[in-house]
GROMACS .gro file of C-alpha atoms in nm:
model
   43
    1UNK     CA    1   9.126  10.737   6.690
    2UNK     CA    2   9.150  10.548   6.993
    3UNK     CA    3   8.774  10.433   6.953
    4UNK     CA    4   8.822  10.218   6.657
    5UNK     CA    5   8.578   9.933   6.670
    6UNK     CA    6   8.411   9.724   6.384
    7UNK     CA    7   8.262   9.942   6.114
    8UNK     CA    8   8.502  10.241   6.191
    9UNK     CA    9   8.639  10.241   5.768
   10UNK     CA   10   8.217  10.287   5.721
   11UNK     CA   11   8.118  10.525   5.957
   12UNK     CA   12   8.497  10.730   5.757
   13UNK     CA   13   8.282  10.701   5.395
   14UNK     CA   14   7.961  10.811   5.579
   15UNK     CA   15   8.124  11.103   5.722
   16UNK     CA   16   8.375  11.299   5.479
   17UNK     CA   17   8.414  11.650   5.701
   18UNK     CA   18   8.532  11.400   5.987
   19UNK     CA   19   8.793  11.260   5.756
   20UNK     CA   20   8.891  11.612   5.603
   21UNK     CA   21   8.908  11.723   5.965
   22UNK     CA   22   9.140  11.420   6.075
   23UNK     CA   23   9.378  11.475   5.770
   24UNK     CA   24   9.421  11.844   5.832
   25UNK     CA   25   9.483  11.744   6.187
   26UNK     CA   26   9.781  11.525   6.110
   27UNK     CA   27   9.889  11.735   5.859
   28UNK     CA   28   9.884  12.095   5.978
   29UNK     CA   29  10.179  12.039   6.204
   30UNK     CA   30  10.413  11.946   5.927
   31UNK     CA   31  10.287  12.301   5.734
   32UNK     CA   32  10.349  12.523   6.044
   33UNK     CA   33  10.659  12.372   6.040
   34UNK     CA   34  10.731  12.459   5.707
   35UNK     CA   35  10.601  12.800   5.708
   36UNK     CA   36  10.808  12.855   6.028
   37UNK     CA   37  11.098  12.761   5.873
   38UNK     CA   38  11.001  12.936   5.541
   39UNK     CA   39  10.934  13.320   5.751
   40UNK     CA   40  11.270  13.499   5.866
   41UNK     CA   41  11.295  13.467   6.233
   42UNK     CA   42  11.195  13.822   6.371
   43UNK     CA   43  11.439  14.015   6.527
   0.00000   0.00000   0.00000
């Protein structure tokens, strides 16, 4: 993310696993979150 230079929103269209990838990235902490909260704490 950091290495955003000119062209970066083309090289995203050209490349839809990288932009899968990134949006599971930002949103998988939010589900274990969830599912944390969801699951009965053990014990």
């Amino acid at each position: 993310m950091a290495q955003q230079t000119e062209g970066g929103m083309e090289e995203r269209k050209a490349n839809p696993v990288a932009r899968v990838t990134s949006a599971l990235r930002a949103n998988l902490p939010q589900f274990l979150i969830l599912a944390r909260q969801a699951r009965p704490a053990p014990g």
